[in-house]
Coordinates of C-alpha atoms in Angstrom, one line a residue:
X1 CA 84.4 4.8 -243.3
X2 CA 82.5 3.1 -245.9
X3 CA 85.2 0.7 -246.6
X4 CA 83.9 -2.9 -245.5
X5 CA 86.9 -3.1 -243.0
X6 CA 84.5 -0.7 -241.0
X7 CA 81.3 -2.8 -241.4
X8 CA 81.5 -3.1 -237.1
X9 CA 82.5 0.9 -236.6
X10 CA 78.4 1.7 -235.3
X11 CA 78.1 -1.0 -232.9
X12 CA 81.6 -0.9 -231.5
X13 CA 80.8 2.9 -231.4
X14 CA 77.4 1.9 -229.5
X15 CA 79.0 -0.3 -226.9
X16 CA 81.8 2.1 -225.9
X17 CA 79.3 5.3 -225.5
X18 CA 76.9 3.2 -223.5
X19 CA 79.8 2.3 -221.0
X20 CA 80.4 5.9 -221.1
X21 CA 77.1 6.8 -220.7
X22 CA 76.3 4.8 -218.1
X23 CA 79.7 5.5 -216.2
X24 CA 78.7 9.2 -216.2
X25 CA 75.0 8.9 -214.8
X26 CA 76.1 6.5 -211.7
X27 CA 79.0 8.9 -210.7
X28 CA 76.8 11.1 -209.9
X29 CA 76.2 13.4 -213.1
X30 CA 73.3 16.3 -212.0
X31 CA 71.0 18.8 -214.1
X32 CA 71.7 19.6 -217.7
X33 CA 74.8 17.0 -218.0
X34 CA 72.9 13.7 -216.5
X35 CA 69.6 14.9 -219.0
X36 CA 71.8 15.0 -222.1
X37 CA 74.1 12.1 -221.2
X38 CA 70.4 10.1 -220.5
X39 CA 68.9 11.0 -223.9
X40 CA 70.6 8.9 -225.9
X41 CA 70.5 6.1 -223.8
X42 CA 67.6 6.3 -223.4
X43 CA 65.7 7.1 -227.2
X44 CA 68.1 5.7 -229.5
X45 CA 71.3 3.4 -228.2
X46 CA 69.2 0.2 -226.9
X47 CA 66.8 0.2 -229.9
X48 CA 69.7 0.8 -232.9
X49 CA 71.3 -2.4 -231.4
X50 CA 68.2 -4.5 -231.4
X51 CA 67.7 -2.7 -235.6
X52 CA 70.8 -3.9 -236.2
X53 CA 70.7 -7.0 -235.2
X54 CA 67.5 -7.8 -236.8
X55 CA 68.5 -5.9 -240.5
X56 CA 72.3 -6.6 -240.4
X57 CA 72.2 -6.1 -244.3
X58 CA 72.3 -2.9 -246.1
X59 CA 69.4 -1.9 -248.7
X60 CA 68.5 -3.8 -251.8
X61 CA 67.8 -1.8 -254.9
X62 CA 66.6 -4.6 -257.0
X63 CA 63.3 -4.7 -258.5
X64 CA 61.2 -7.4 -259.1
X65 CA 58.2 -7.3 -262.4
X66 CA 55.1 -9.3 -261.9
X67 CA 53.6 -10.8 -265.0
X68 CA 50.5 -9.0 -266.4
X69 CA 48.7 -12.1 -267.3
X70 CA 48.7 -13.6 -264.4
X71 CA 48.1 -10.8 -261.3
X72 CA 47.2 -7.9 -263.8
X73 CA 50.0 -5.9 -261.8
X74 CA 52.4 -4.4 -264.8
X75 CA 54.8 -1.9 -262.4
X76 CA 58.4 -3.4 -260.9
X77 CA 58.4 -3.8 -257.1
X78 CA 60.8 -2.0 -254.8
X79 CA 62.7 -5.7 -253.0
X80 CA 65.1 -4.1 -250.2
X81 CA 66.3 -6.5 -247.9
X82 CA 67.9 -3.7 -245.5
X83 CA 66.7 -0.4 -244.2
X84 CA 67.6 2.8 -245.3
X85 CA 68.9 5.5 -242.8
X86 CA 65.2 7.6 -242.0
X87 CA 64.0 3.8 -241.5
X88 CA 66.8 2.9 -238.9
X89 CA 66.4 5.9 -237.1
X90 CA 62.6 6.0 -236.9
X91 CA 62.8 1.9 -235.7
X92 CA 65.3 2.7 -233.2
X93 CA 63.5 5.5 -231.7
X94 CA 60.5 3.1 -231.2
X95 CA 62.2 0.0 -230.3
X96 CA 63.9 1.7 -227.8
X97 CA 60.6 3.3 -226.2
X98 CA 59.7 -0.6 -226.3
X99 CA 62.5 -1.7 -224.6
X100 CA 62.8 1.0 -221.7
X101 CA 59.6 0.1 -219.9
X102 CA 60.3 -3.5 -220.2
X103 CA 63.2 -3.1 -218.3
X104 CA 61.7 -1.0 -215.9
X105 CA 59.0 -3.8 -215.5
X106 CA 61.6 -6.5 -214.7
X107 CA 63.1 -4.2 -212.5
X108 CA 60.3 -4.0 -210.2
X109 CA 61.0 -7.8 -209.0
X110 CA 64.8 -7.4 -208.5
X111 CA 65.9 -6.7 -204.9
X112 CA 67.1 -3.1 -206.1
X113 CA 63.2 -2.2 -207.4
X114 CA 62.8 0.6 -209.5
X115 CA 65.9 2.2 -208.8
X116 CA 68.4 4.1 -210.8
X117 CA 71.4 1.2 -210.6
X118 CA 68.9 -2.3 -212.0
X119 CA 67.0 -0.2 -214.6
X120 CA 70.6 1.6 -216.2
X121 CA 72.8 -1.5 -215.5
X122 CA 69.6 -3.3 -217.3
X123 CA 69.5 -0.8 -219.7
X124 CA 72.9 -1.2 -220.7
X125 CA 74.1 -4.7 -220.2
X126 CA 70.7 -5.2 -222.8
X127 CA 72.0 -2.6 -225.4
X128 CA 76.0 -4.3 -225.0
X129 CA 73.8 -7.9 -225.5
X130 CA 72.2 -6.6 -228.7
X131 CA 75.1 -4.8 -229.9
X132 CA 77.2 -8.1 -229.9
X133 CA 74.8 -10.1 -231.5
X134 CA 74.3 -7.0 -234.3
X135 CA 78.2 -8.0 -235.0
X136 CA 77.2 -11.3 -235.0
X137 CA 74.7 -11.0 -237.5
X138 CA 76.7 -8.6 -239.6
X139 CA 79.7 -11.0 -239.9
X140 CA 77.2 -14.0 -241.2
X141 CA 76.2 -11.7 -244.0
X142 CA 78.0 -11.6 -247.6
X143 CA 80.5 -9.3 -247.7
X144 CA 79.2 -7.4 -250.8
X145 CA 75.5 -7.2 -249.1
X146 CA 77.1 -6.2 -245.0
X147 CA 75.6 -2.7 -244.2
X148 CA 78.4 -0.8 -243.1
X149 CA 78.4 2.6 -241.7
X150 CA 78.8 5.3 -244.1
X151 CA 78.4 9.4 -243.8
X152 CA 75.1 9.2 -246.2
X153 CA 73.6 6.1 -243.6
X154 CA 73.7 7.9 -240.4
X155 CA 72.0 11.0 -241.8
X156 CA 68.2 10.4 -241.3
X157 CA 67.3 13.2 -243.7
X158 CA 66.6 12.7 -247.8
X159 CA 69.2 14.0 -250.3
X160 CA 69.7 14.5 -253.6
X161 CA 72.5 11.5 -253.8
X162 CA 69.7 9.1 -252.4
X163 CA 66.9 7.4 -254.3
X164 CA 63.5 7.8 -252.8
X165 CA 59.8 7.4 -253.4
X166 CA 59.2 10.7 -252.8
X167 CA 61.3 12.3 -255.3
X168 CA 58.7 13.2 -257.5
X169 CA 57.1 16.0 -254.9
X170 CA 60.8 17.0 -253.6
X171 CA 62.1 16.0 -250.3
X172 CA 62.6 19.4 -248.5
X173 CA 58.7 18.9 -246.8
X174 CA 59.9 15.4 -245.8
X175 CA 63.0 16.9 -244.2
X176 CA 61.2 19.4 -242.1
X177 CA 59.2 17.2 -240.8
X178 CA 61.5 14.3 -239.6
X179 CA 63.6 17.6 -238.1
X180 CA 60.2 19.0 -236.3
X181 CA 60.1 15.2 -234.9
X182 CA 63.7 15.1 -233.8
X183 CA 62.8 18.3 -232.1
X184 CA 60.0 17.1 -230.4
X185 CA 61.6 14.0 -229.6
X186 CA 64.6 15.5 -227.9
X187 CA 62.6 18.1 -226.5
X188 CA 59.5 15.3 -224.6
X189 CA 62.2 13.3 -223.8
X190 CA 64.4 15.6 -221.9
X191 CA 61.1 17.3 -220.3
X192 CA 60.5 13.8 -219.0
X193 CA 64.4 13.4 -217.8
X194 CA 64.4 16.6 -215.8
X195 CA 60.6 16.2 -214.8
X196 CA 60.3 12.8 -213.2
X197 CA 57.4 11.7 -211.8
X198 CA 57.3 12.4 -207.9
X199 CA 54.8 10.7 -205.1
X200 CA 53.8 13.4 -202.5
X201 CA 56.1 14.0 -199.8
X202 CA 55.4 11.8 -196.5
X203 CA 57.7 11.8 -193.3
X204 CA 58.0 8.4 -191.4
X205 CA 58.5 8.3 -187.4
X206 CA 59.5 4.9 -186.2
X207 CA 60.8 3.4 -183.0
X208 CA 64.1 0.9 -183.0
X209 CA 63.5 -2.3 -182.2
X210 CA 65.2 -5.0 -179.9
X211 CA 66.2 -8.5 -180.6
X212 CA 63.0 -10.3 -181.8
X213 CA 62.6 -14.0 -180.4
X214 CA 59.6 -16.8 -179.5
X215 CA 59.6 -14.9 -176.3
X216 CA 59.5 -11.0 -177.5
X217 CA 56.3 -9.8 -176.2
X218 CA 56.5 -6.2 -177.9
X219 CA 58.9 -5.0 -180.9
X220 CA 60.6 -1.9 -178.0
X221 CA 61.7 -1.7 -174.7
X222 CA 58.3 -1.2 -172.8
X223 CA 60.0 -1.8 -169.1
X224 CA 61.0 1.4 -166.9
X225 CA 62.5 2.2 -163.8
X226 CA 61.3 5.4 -162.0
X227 CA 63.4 8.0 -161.7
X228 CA 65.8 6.2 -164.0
X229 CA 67.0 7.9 -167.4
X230 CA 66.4 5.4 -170.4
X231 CA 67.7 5.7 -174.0
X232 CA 64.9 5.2 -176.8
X233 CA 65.8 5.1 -180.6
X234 CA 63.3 6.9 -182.4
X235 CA 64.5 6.9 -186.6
X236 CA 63.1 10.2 -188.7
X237 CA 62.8 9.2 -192.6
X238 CA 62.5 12.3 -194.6
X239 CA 60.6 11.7 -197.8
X240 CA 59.5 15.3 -198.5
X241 CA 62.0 16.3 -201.8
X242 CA 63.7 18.9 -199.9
X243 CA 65.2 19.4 -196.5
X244 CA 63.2 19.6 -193.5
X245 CA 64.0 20.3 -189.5
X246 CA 61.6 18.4 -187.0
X247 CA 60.8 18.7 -183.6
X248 CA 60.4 15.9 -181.3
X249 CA 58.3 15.8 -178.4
X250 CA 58.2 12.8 -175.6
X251 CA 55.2 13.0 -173.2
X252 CA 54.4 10.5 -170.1
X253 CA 50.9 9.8 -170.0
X254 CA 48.8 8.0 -168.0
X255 CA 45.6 6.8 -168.9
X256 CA 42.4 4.9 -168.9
X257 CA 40.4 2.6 -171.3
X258 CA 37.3 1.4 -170.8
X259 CA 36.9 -0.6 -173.8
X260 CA 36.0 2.1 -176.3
X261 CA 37.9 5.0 -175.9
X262 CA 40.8 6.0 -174.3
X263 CA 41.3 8.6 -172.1
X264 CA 44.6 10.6 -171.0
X265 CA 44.2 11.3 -166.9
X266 CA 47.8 12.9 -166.6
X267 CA 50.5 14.2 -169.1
X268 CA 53.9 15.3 -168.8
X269 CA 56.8 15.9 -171.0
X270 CA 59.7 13.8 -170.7
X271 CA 62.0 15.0 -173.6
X272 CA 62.1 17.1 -176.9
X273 CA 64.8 17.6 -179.8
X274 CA 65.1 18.4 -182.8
X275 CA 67.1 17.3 -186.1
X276 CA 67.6 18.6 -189.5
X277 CA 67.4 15.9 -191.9
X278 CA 68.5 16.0 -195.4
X279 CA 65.5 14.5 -198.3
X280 CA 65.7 10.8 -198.1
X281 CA 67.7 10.1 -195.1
X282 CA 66.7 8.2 -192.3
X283 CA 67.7 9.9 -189.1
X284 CA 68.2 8.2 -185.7
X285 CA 67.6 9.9 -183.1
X286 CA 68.1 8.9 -179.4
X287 CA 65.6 10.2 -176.3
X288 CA 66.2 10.0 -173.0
X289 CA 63.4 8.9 -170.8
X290 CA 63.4 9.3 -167.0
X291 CA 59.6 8.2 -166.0
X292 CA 58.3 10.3 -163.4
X293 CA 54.9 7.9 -162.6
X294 CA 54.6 4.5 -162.0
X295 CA 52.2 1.8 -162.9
X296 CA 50.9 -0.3 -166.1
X297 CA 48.5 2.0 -167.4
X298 CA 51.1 4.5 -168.6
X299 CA 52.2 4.9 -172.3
X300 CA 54.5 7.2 -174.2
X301 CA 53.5 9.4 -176.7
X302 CA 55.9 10.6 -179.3
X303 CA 55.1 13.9 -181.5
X304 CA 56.7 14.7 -184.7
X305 CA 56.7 18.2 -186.2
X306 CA 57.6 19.6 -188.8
X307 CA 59.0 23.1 -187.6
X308 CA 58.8 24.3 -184.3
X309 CA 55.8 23.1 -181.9
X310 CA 52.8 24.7 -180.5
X311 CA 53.5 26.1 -177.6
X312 CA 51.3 23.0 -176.3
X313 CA 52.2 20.0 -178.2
X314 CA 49.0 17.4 -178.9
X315 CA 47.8 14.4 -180.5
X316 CA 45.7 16.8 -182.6
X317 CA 48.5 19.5 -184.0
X318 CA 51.2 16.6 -184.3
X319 CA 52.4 16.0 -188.1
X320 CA 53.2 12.1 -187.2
X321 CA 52.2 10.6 -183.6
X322 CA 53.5 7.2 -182.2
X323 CA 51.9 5.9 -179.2
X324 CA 54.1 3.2 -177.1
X325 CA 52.6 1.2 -173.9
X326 CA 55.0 1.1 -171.2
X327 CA 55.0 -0.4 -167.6
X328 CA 56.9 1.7 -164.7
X329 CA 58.4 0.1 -161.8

């Protein structure tokens, strides 16, 4: 592989497991698989494009003297115009730690927000960009100083075939240490994976709405016949990371306001179901409504629990309440 025919193996590697990659988190990959699939994508892919684009060359050994008389400075300088393997693998951890959020950020003002889909397909289309510009760069450099993959460059550890400052002390300490940091690495970064940040759970109760126009005097069908049975779309959004079963309770009331509070005269329940809803579905739900009063100072009262209700269902022991002014005929 160290030929120079191969000088485009790594990136052309990169691109092909980061359509792989990303194929295999979108179809639906769970647990273990999606976390170690995600990992490399994540802490290494996006950032070795980017290093690779910016040093496309592979390291210089040259050294360069200074003269004594004139800066005092008597020892050769180390020139390298490329980066050896421990530097490319420590840059592309970073860079791609860099990269992730900034995604993420531009995400936020994409109709998708901070979703799975925008912040991979970001993720990825950014890592293909870099990639193809890294075999851009590449091909613009002289043949004899191209890096080009090799079993030696994609080993981040020292060895005894490698030259390296630290030579002197031994390289074994050095070792242990960058493997403790791949440990730790993979090991924060697959904690984070499998522990996402989570809001607290939250159930929404919401009524449908009719055809909004200049002339729509409320968002619901506030209008009633009595004696007359009347559909009313109620939607239940679950939002509490696990499946729940709620209770719905309708009650008629009629009552009285006299500016500052209000006051329920006469109650009576109308209709009550109950739905299980898987997390993060929104569930429509359709109650029937046959109005036993009459007047304009009646309003209904929907109750939303979580489990079964009290044996009698309030404003007070409701999880989620929605109160809807209605006119019976």
């Amino acid at each position: 592989m160290s030929d120079t025919h191969w000088w485009f193996f790594d990136l052309a590697v990169a691109i092909a497991v980061t359509g792989v990659l990303t194929f295999g988190i979108l179809a639906g990959g769970h647990g273990l698989v999606r976390i170690a699939v995600t990992i490399p994508l994540v802490l290494f892919l996006p950032g070795y494009a980017l290093v690779s684009a910016l040093f496309p060359d592979e390291p210089n050994d040259d050294y360069r003297t200074f003269d004594e008389e004139k800066t005092g400075l008597g020892s050769p300088v180390l020139v390298s115009g490329g980066l050896e393997a421990i530097e490319r693998t420590v840059l592309s951890v970073v860079l791609s730690v860099a990269i992730v959020p900034a995604i993420t950020l531009f995400a936020t003002v994409t109709p998708g927000g901070v979703t799975l889909e925008p912040v991979l397909s970001g993720l990825a289309v950014v890592t293909v960009v870099l990639a193809l510009l890294a075999i851009g760069a590449r091909y613009r450099c002289p043949a004899d100083r191209r890096f080009t993959p090799s079993l030696s460059s994609v080993t981040p550890f020292f060895t005894r075939g490698r030259p390296s400052p630290y030579e002197r002390s031994g390289y074994r300490p050095y070792n242990v240490a960058i493997g403790l940091g791949l440990v730790l690495l993979l090991a924060s970064g697959g904690f984070a994976l499998a522990n996402p940040p989570q809001h607290d759970g939250f159930t929404e109760l919401s009524v449908g709405s009719q055809n909004v126009t200049g002339d729509t005097e409320t968002m619901y069908d506030s209008t009633y016949t009595a004696g007359e049975q009347q559909e009313l779309q109620a939607t239940i959004t679950n939002q509490e990371h696990d499946e729940r079963t709620y209770t719905t309770v309708v009650l008629l009331q009629r009552v009285s306001d006299d500016g500052t509070d209000v006051t329920v005269r006469e109650s009576t329940e109308v209709d009550r179901r109950t739905a299980t809803v898987p997390d993060g579905v929104a569930h429509r739900q359709s109650l029937e409504i046959t109005p036993t009063m009459r007047g304009n100072d009646l309003r209904l009262t929907l109750l939303l629990y979580d489990g079964e209700p009290p044996a009698e269902p309030t404003v007070d022991n409701a999880y989620r309440v929605v109160r809807l002014p209605i006119e019976v005929e």
